[in-house]
Each structure stands twice: as C-alpha cells, then as structure tokens.
Amino acid sequence: MNRKSLIVLDVVGLTPRLLEHMPRLSVLARIGFRAELETVFPAVTCSVQSSFLTGLTPSEHGIVGNGWYFRDLGEVYFWRQHNALVRGEKMWEAARRTYPDYKAANLCWWYAMGATTDITLTPRPVYHADGRKSPDCYAFPGSLHERLTADLGRFPLFQYWGPGASIASSEWIAAAAEKVLVEDDPDLTLVYLPHLDYDLQRFGPDSPQAVAAAREIDRVAGRLSDFALEKDRTVVVLSEYGITAAGRHVDVNRHLRRAGLLNVYTQDGMEYLDPWTSGTFAVADHQVAHVYVRDPGMVSKVKA
C-alpha cells in the first residue's frame, strides 16, 4: 500500500475573514479545498491541539485548558510540556499499527516532550542557577538541536511569546521545518506557526495590525507550503480557534473574594492567590475559567 507524507501547518488564529488578506494560502485553498473546522471547548491551544492529535474531547484526553489547578501539588500550572498528561492514542501511534516504520516529527506543537514522535522540537529556555532565563529550545534527537542552531542560530524564544513576540519565531520554525523535511524525511510533520495569534490579542482581530500580521504569516506559511508541495507532501493548513473582539470581562476571583470565599496572602507588598486556604477560586484562561470548590456542599452558593 502506498502512503503519502503529510505536513500540517497550525496557523493559529486563521479565519476565513483573515484569509482574504493572505494571497498565498488562498491559492492553496483554491487548488485543494477549503472547509470550516469546528473547534472544541475550551478553544485554547493545548486543548485543541490535543483533540486534533487524539480525536478526543478535552474531557476525554484530560487537557482542559492551557493550565489548571493540580490538586495533588496544590499549585496552578500553565504550559506544562510532558506528553504523558495527554490521554489517548496519538495519530502517529495509530498509523504505526498499519505502518510500523511510520516516522513523525513534531515542530512546536504542545506537549511535545516525552512524546513518541521520532523528531521533537519545542521551546525550552535555559534556566541558569542565578535565576536568569536564556532563549533556547529542546530537541530530540539531541543532534537535531545542533543541526538547527548551527544553521539558523539560537531559537528566538523571546520573540515566540510575551511582549517581544514577532514574526521572527515563526520564520525560524518554518526554516527548521524545511531542514527536517529534507534531512529527516518524516511521514508526518506537525508545524506550529504562532505569529498571527499575538497581534490579534494585542490590537484586536479587526485592527490594521491584524491585517498586517496576516500578510506576514502568509508569506512564511506560503513559502513553507510551496516547499512541501515541491517535496510531494500533502499540505493541511488549520487553526485551533479564531479570535473575536471582546466587549466586557468578568473578574471571577474578585467576585469570589468579595463574597468571602477566596483568600490572598501578601509578600513584598503584593497580593497573591492563596489556593491552600481558599474555599473556592478560579483559574482563568482566555475563553473559560475553571472554578475550584473545596467543599462540594458549597457548589450551589459559589454558582450563585
């Protein structure tokens, strides 16, 4: 049985409306096909990516947000990286039942560390003993790190997220994908291109900056898709979610505090959430907040 290699470009925040400003990806849609893709709830990166890769809902694979309260540790953690958190069979594992030598590469999709992919690349800073954090990435096999950084320079972590986020990180990841396609020849290549997401959040989805960001990522994703087609790959471009303008916000934890249900503690003149003594608190994550209630008998009161 013949098999054709697949590359999946996750252009985060891509919507039909923004596609109108993206001529290269629009051409790809015309020569192939285009369809609406319904997302899951919550529509946040870690939850949706895990659903893409397992075919399961967040309640089934366990990734209920980008972060949550770990009851066994008593801590709120976002952006954990170990793939063991994701329950369910991954798509490349299913493929290996038919093709035992099926080769998969994950380039910056989340929960990459410890996954059963053959090739792994994910953001990972250098944590120095004096508290400094330097930009870098984790790669498997270890030689991949040296191959990529020798040709592309250090992974631009501080342009990947945070106030300095820019097109530079997506350009680096796309260039890394081209090298992996040529040098490693995987059957499945997952590529995460984050650029569009940031300016939609910073300036709003209807802003001139959003249109400019769409054009920038179109250049990067368009070049990578053209390159992949030349290498006889099937190209899929998708997004985890679209971003819409928000008209109001809800300060869940402030409401809970005023109701006497949430405690804080103070260090160096700053207040911090005290999850250990609070009767209830919320972990807010873009679209959704998970509300944790210590006493099940208090659920009705907290809900009110």
mmCIF file of C-alpha atoms in Angstrom:
data_model
loop_
_atom_site.group_PDB
_atom_site.id
_atom_site.type_symbol
_atom_site.label_atom_id
_atom_site.label_comp_id
_atom_site.label_asym_id
_atom_site.label_seq_id
_atom_site.Cartn_x
_atom_site.Cartn_y
_atom_site.Cartn_z
ATOM 1 C CA MET A 1 0.000 0.000 0.000
ATOM 2 C CA ASN A 2 1.381 3.399 -0.984
ATOM 3 C CA ARG A 3 1.450 6.218 1.528
ATOM 4 C CA LYS A 4 1.985 9.937 1.023
ATOM 5 C CA SER A 5 3.694 12.145 3.561
ATOM 6 C CA LEU A 6 1.685 14.839 5.300
ATOM 7 C CA ILE A 7 2.622 18.252 6.698
ATOM 8 C CA VAL A 8 0.161 20.065 8.979
ATOM 9 C CA LEU A 9 0.654 23.828 9.442
ATOM 10 C CA ASP A 10 -1.086 25.196 12.523
ATOM 11 C CA VAL A 11 -1.509 28.892 11.658
ATOM 12 C CA VAL A 12 -3.023 29.973 14.948
ATOM 13 C CA GLY A 13 -5.891 32.446 14.703
ATOM 14 C CA LEU A 14 -6.522 31.864 10.993
ATOM 15 C CA THR A 15 -10.141 32.559 9.986
ATOM 16 C CA PRO A 16 -11.941 32.871 6.626
ATOM 17 C CA ARG A 17 -12.054 36.635 7.188
ATOM 18 C CA LEU A 18 -8.284 36.904 7.619
ATOM 19 C CA LEU A 19 -7.669 34.508 4.740
ATOM 20 C CA GLU A 20 -8.899 37.306 2.460
ATOM 21 C CA HIS A 21 -5.628 39.123 3.254
ATOM 22 C CA MET A 22 -3.466 36.027 2.658
ATOM 23 C CA PRO A 23 -2.955 35.527 -1.093
ATOM 24 C CA ARG A 24 -0.551 32.573 -0.914
ATOM 25 C CA LEU A 25 -2.672 30.459 1.399
ATOM 26 C CA SER A 26 -5.748 31.476 -0.600
ATOM 27 C CA VAL A 27 -4.145 29.919 -3.676
ATOM 28 C CA LEU A 28 -3.531 26.738 -1.691
ATOM 29 C CA ALA A 29 -7.229 26.687 -0.730
ATOM 30 C CA ARG A 30 -8.266 27.070 -4.372
ATOM 31 C CA ILE A 31 -6.038 24.332 -5.781
ATOM 32 C CA GLY A 32 -7.065 21.981 -2.977
ATOM 33 C CA PHE A 33 -10.181 22.518 -0.926
ATOM 34 C CA ARG A 34 -11.390 24.634 1.965
ATOM 35 C CA ALA A 35 -13.787 23.702 4.767
ATOM 36 C CA GLU A 36 -14.922 25.047 8.102
ATOM 37 C CA LEU A 37 -13.380 23.297 11.078
ATOM 38 C CA GLU A 38 -15.415 23.322 14.266
ATOM 39 C CA THR A 39 -13.317 23.606 17.385
ATOM 40 C CA VAL A 40 -13.752 22.161 20.875
ATOM 41 C CA PHE A 41 -14.433 23.888 24.183
ATOM 42 C CA PRO A 42 -12.363 25.405 25.556
ATOM 43 C CA ALA A 43 -10.898 26.684 22.295
ATOM 44 C CA VAL A 44 -7.373 27.230 23.613
ATOM 45 C CA THR A 45 -4.076 25.960 22.256
ATOM 46 C CA CYS A 46 -3.349 22.958 24.461
ATOM 47 C CA SER A 47 -6.917 21.646 24.492
ATOM 48 C CA VAL A 48 -7.476 21.939 20.742
ATOM 49 C CA GLN A 49 -4.103 20.565 19.715
ATOM 50 C CA SER A 50 -4.636 17.543 21.959
ATOM 51 C CA SER A 51 -8.042 16.981 20.337
ATOM 52 C CA PHE A 52 -6.509 17.227 16.859
ATOM 53 C CA LEU A 53 -3.905 14.620 17.732
ATOM 54 C CA THR A 54 -6.141 12.142 19.588
ATOM 55 C CA GLY A 55 -9.623 12.694 18.141
ATOM 56 C CA LEU A 56 -10.897 13.011 21.717
ATOM 57 C CA THR A 57 -12.616 15.832 23.566
ATOM 58 C CA PRO A 58 -10.879 17.683 26.438
ATOM 59 C CA SER A 59 -12.957 15.730 28.965
ATOM 60 C CA GLU A 60 -11.560 12.530 27.441
ATOM 61 C CA HIS A 61 -7.895 13.407 26.841
ATOM 62 C CA GLY A 62 -7.648 15.468 30.031
ATOM 63 C CA ILE A 63 -6.212 18.721 28.653
ATOM 64 C CA VAL A 64 -8.962 21.028 29.895
ATOM 65 C CA GLY A 65 -7.037 24.247 29.221
ATOM 66 C CA ASN A 66 -3.578 25.696 28.802
ATOM 67 C CA GLY A 67 -3.286 25.197 32.551
ATOM 68 C CA TRP A 68 -5.262 24.186 35.608
ATOM 69 C CA TYR A 69 -5.020 23.566 39.344
ATOM 70 C CA PHE A 70 -3.043 20.426 40.129
ATOM 71 C CA ARG A 71 -4.835 19.216 43.241
ATOM 72 C CA ASP A 72 -2.100 16.749 44.192
ATOM 73 C CA LEU A 73 0.528 19.534 44.194
ATOM 74 C CA GLY A 74 -1.624 22.429 45.400
ATOM 75 C CA GLU A 75 -0.378 24.634 42.566
ATOM 76 C CA VAL A 76 -1.727 26.289 39.430
ATOM 77 C CA TYR A 77 0.477 25.417 36.462
ATOM 78 C CA PHE A 78 0.214 26.613 32.883
ATOM 79 C CA TRP A 79 2.113 25.385 29.826
ATOM 80 C CA ARG A 80 3.381 22.089 31.198
ATOM 81 C CA GLN A 81 5.236 20.164 28.493
ATOM 82 C CA HIS A 82 5.151 16.438 29.259
ATOM 83 C CA ASN A 83 3.121 14.426 26.755
ATOM 84 C CA ALA A 84 2.092 11.946 29.455
ATOM 85 C CA LEU A 85 -0.555 14.485 30.519
ATOM 86 C CA VAL A 86 -2.438 13.776 27.267
ATOM 87 C CA ARG A 87 -4.562 10.640 27.491
ATOM 88 C CA GLY A 88 -5.443 8.666 24.385
ATOM 89 C CA GLU A 89 -3.700 7.271 21.328
ATOM 90 C CA LYS A 90 -1.956 9.844 19.130
ATOM 91 C CA MET A 91 -2.484 9.867 15.377
ATOM 92 C CA TRP A 92 1.052 8.716 14.541
ATOM 93 C CA GLU A 93 0.695 5.841 17.023
ATOM 94 C CA ALA A 94 -2.465 4.755 15.207
ATOM 95 C CA ALA A 95 -0.625 4.994 11.871
ATOM 96 C CA ARG A 96 2.093 2.678 13.173
ATOM 97 C CA ARG A 97 -0.423 -0.137 13.539
ATOM 98 C CA THR A 98 -0.536 -0.194 9.723
ATOM 99 C CA TYR A 99 2.966 1.122 9.037
ATOM 100 C CA PRO A 100 5.320 0.116 11.883
ATOM 101 C CA ASP A 101 8.072 2.362 10.470
ATOM 102 C CA TYR A 102 5.807 5.457 10.309
ATOM 103 C CA LYS A 103 8.002 8.464 11.105
ATOM 104 C CA ALA A 104 6.553 11.542 12.856
ATOM 105 C CA ALA A 105 8.025 14.978 13.557
ATOM 106 C CA ASN A 106 6.562 17.485 15.998
ATOM 107 C CA LEU A 107 7.873 21.011 15.495
ATOM 108 C CA CYS A 108 6.489 23.134 18.343
ATOM 109 C CA TRP A 109 3.028 21.650 18.784
ATOM 110 C CA TRP A 110 2.431 21.477 22.512
ATOM 111 C CA TYR A 111 3.035 18.561 24.915
ATOM 112 C CA ALA A 112 5.964 17.512 22.770
ATOM 113 C CA MET A 113 8.367 16.403 25.480
ATOM 114 C CA GLY A 114 8.296 12.680 26.080
ATOM 115 C CA ALA A 115 6.020 12.074 23.099
ATOM 116 C CA THR A 116 6.512 9.023 20.902
ATOM 117 C CA THR A 117 7.403 11.112 17.856
ATOM 118 C CA ASP A 118 10.714 10.354 16.151
ATOM 119 C CA ILE A 119 11.640 14.031 15.905
ATOM 120 C CA THR A 120 10.782 16.665 18.503
ATOM 121 C CA LEU A 121 11.316 20.411 18.695
ATOM 122 C CA THR A 122 9.744 22.583 21.389
ATOM 123 C CA PRO A 123 10.514 25.904 23.134
ATOM 124 C CA ARG A 124 12.558 25.373 26.258
ATOM 125 C CA PRO A 125 14.614 28.114 27.978
ATOM 126 C CA VAL A 126 17.952 27.623 29.675
ATOM 127 C CA TYR A 127 17.292 28.047 33.411
ATOM 128 C CA HIS A 128 20.515 29.338 34.983
ATOM 129 C CA ALA A 129 21.465 28.812 38.616
ATOM 130 C CA ASP A 130 21.365 32.583 39.274
ATOM 131 C CA GLY A 131 17.726 32.847 38.120
ATOM 132 C CA ARG A 132 18.389 34.086 34.580
ATOM 133 C CA LYS A 133 16.456 32.589 31.705
ATOM 134 C CA SER A 134 18.077 32.387 28.271
ATOM 135 C CA PRO A 135 16.328 31.618 24.980
ATOM 136 C CA ASP A 136 16.709 28.089 23.632
ATOM 137 C CA CYS A 137 14.727 25.011 22.608
ATOM 138 C CA TYR A 138 14.565 21.305 23.358
ATOM 139 C CA ALA A 139 15.171 18.894 20.502
ATOM 140 C CA PHE A 140 15.182 15.136 20.061
ATOM 141 C CA PRO A 141 17.357 13.515 18.943
ATOM 142 C CA GLY A 142 19.995 15.693 20.563
ATOM 143 C CA SER A 143 21.855 16.134 17.297
ATOM 144 C CA LEU A 144 18.829 17.975 15.882
ATOM 145 C CA HIS A 145 19.474 20.881 18.244
ATOM 146 C CA GLU A 146 22.998 21.273 16.952
ATOM 147 C CA ARG A 147 21.938 20.956 13.309
ATOM 148 C CA LEU A 148 19.247 23.607 13.627
ATOM 149 C CA THR A 149 21.129 26.141 15.723
ATOM 150 C CA ALA A 150 24.255 25.814 13.584
ATOM 151 C CA ASP A 151 22.300 26.935 10.513
ATOM 152 C CA LEU A 152 19.521 29.074 11.985
ATOM 153 C CA GLY A 153 21.030 30.468 15.175
ATOM 154 C CA ARG A 154 19.531 30.188 18.650
ATOM 155 C CA PHE A 155 15.782 29.687 18.845
ATOM 156 C CA PRO A 156 14.228 33.177 19.310
ATOM 157 C CA LEU A 157 12.245 32.323 22.439
ATOM 158 C CA PHE A 158 11.579 35.919 23.455
ATOM 159 C CA GLN A 159 10.073 36.571 20.015
ATOM 160 C CA TYR A 160 7.916 33.451 20.396
ATOM 161 C CA TRP A 161 5.756 34.716 23.275
ATOM 162 C CA GLY A 162 5.462 37.735 25.534
ATOM 163 C CA PRO A 163 5.780 41.445 24.724
ATOM 164 C CA GLY A 164 8.536 40.855 22.159
ATOM 165 C CA ALA A 165 6.557 38.299 20.122
ATOM 166 C CA SER A 166 7.171 38.806 16.402
ATOM 167 C CA ILE A 167 7.368 37.065 13.040
ATOM 168 C CA ALA A 168 10.954 36.009 13.837
ATOM 169 C CA SER A 169 9.909 32.897 15.753
ATOM 170 C CA SER A 170 7.552 31.682 13.008
ATOM 171 C CA GLU A 171 10.271 32.278 10.412
ATOM 172 C CA TRP A 172 12.707 30.207 12.491
ATOM 173 C CA ILE A 173 10.245 27.334 12.936
ATOM 174 C CA ALA A 174 9.369 27.320 9.222
ATOM 175 C CA ALA A 175 13.051 27.230 8.280
ATOM 176 C CA ALA A 176 13.562 24.370 10.751
ATOM 177 C CA ALA A 177 10.670 22.518 9.099
ATOM 178 C CA GLU A 178 12.312 22.816 5.684
ATOM 179 C CA LYS A 179 15.524 21.316 7.068
ATOM 180 C CA VAL A 180 13.649 18.447 8.731
ATOM 181 C CA LEU A 181 11.718 17.680 5.545
ATOM 182 C CA VAL A 182 14.941 17.431 3.555
ATOM 183 C CA GLU A 183 17.246 15.803 6.083
ATOM 184 C CA ASP A 184 14.871 13.532 8.029
ATOM 185 C CA ASP A 185 12.017 12.857 5.566
ATOM 186 C CA PRO A 186 9.191 12.220 8.062
ATOM 187 C CA ASP A 187 5.830 10.770 7.055
ATOM 188 C CA LEU A 188 4.047 13.291 9.305
ATOM 189 C CA THR A 189 5.349 16.782 10.085
ATOM 190 C CA LEU A 190 3.459 18.976 12.553
ATOM 191 C CA VAL A 191 4.446 22.657 12.384
ATOM 192 C CA TYR A 192 3.206 25.373 14.749
ATOM 193 C CA LEU A 193 3.330 28.950 13.401
ATOM 194 C CA PRO A 194 2.267 31.297 16.229
ATOM 195 C CA HIS A 195 2.689 34.772 14.746
ATOM 196 C CA LEU A 196 -0.890 35.674 13.848
ATOM 197 C CA ASP A 197 -2.154 34.943 17.343
ATOM 198 C CA TYR A 198 -0.254 37.692 19.128
ATOM 199 C CA ASP A 199 -1.269 40.809 17.243
ATOM 200 C CA LEU A 200 -4.892 39.648 17.249
ATOM 201 C CA GLN A 201 -4.688 39.641 21.046
ATOM 202 C CA ARG A 202 -2.620 42.812 21.373
ATOM 203 C CA PHE A 203 -4.522 45.013 18.932
ATOM 204 C CA GLY A 204 -7.807 43.199 18.273
ATOM 205 C CA PRO A 205 -8.911 40.956 15.402
ATOM 206 C CA ASP A 206 -10.289 43.853 13.344
ATOM 207 C CA SER A 207 -7.238 46.128 13.638
ATOM 208 C CA PRO A 208 -4.844 47.191 10.866
ATOM 209 C CA GLN A 209 -2.128 45.354 12.787
ATOM 210 C CA ALA A 210 -4.120 42.109 12.476
ATOM 211 C CA VAL A 211 -4.259 42.508 8.704
ATOM 212 C CA ALA A 212 -0.520 43.229 8.602
ATOM 213 C CA ALA A 213 0.171 40.139 10.717
ATOM 214 C CA ALA A 214 -1.968 38.036 8.366
ATOM 215 C CA ARG A 215 0.122 39.179 5.424
ATOM 216 C CA GLU A 216 3.354 38.453 7.296
ATOM 217 C CA ILE A 217 2.422 34.898 8.260
ATOM 218 C CA ASP A 218 1.021 34.310 4.766
ATOM 219 C CA ARG A 219 4.498 34.942 3.389
ATOM 220 C CA VAL A 220 6.074 32.460 5.818
ATOM 221 C CA ALA A 221 3.397 29.770 5.625
ATOM 222 C CA GLY A 222 3.071 30.213 1.865
ATOM 223 C CA ARG A 223 6.753 29.623 1.318
ATOM 224 C CA LEU A 224 6.744 26.538 3.549
ATOM 225 C CA SER A 225 3.653 25.086 1.872
ATOM 226 C CA ASP A 226 5.194 25.646 -1.575
ATOM 227 C CA PHE A 227 8.373 23.949 -0.400
ATOM 228 C CA ALA A 228 6.401 20.997 0.973
ATOM 229 C CA LEU A 229 4.402 20.616 -2.237
ATOM 230 C CA GLU A 230 7.636 20.539 -4.217
ATOM 231 C CA LYS A 231 8.703 17.661 -1.951
ATOM 232 C CA ASP A 232 5.449 15.848 -2.803
ATOM 233 C CA ARG A 233 3.832 16.357 0.616
ATOM 234 C CA THR A 234 0.137 16.704 1.214
ATOM 235 C CA VAL A 235 -0.308 20.088 2.932
ATOM 236 C CA VAL A 236 -3.001 20.831 5.504
ATOM 237 C CA VAL A 237 -3.335 24.331 6.982
ATOM 238 C CA LEU A 238 -5.592 24.690 10.006
ATOM 239 C CA SER A 239 -6.143 26.759 13.118
ATOM 240 C CA GLU A 240 -7.072 25.930 16.683
ATOM 241 C CA TYR A 241 -9.518 28.811 17.018
ATOM 242 C CA GLY A 242 -10.469 32.249 15.778
ATOM 243 C CA ILE A 243 -10.318 35.352 17.946
ATOM 244 C CA THR A 244 -13.291 37.696 18.191
ATOM 245 C CA ALA A 245 -13.492 41.127 19.785
ATOM 246 C CA ALA A 246 -14.388 41.134 23.484
ATOM 247 C CA GLY A 247 -16.782 43.742 24.832
ATOM 248 C CA ARG A 248 -16.590 43.003 28.538
ATOM 249 C CA HIS A 249 -14.704 40.939 31.071
ATOM 250 C CA VAL A 250 -15.673 39.142 34.262
ATOM 251 C CA ASP A 251 -13.396 39.354 37.316
ATOM 252 C CA VAL A 252 -14.361 35.973 38.735
ATOM 253 C CA ASN A 253 -11.857 35.912 41.588
ATOM 254 C CA ARG A 254 -12.713 39.454 42.701
ATOM 255 C CA HIS A 255 -16.372 38.459 42.949
ATOM 256 C CA LEU A 256 -15.409 35.369 44.965
ATOM 257 C CA ARG A 257 -13.199 37.452 47.246
ATOM 258 C CA ARG A 258 -15.957 39.974 47.920
ATOM 259 C CA ALA A 259 -18.218 37.054 48.828
ATOM 260 C CA GLY A 260 -15.644 35.897 51.390
ATOM 261 C CA LEU A 261 -14.862 32.708 49.518
ATOM 262 C CA LEU A 262 -11.301 33.463 48.384
ATOM 263 C CA ASN A 263 -8.190 34.327 50.387
ATOM 264 C CA VAL A 264 -4.944 36.057 49.423
ATOM 265 C CA TYR A 265 -1.550 36.348 51.074
ATOM 266 C CA THR A 266 0.957 39.198 50.824
ATOM 267 C CA GLN A 267 4.667 39.166 50.016
ATOM 268 C CA ASP A 268 6.781 42.252 49.352
ATOM 269 C CA GLY A 269 3.665 44.419 49.276
ATOM 270 C CA MET A 270 1.945 42.295 46.607
ATOM 271 C CA GLU A 271 -1.137 40.118 46.940
ATOM 272 C CA TYR A 272 -1.163 36.534 45.705
ATOM 273 C CA LEU A 273 -3.925 33.978 45.415
ATOM 274 C CA ASP A 274 -3.932 31.556 48.361
ATOM 275 C CA PRO A 275 -5.300 28.294 46.900
ATOM 276 C CA TRP A 276 -4.441 26.340 50.036
ATOM 277 C CA THR A 277 -6.917 28.133 52.341
ATOM 278 C CA SER A 278 -9.473 29.448 49.854
ATOM 279 C CA GLY A 279 -12.880 27.785 49.826
ATOM 280 C CA THR A 280 -13.017 28.442 46.100
ATOM 281 C CA PHE A 281 -11.072 30.202 43.357
ATOM 282 C CA ALA A 282 -10.997 30.445 39.585
ATOM 283 C CA VAL A 283 -8.221 29.689 37.119
ATOM 284 C CA ALA A 284 -8.935 31.979 34.168
ATOM 285 C CA ASP A 285 -7.692 31.039 30.709
ATOM 286 C CA HIS A 286 -8.884 33.259 27.830
ATOM 287 C CA GLN A 287 -12.283 31.838 26.940
ATOM 288 C CA VAL A 288 -13.063 29.972 30.137
ATOM 289 C CA ALA A 289 -12.443 29.960 33.873
ATOM 290 C CA HIS A 290 -12.367 26.748 35.863
ATOM 291 C CA VAL A 291 -13.819 27.313 39.334
ATOM 292 C CA TYR A 292 -12.452 25.016 42.037
ATOM 293 C CA VAL A 293 -14.630 24.431 45.110
ATOM 294 C CA ARG A 294 -13.140 22.692 48.122
ATOM 295 C CA ASP A 295 -16.414 21.692 49.799
ATOM 296 C CA PRO A 296 -18.935 20.038 47.441
ATOM 297 C CA GLY A 297 -21.685 21.356 49.682
ATOM 298 C CA MET A 298 -20.685 24.896 48.681
ATOM 299 C CA VAL A 299 -21.167 24.437 44.936
ATOM 300 C CA SER A 300 -24.657 25.964 44.874
ATOM 301 C CA LYS A 301 -23.525 29.031 46.828
ATOM 302 C CA VAL A 302 -20.470 29.521 44.635
ATOM 303 C CA LYS A 303 -22.552 29.126 41.495
ATOM 304 C CA ALA A 304 -24.992 31.791 42.719
#
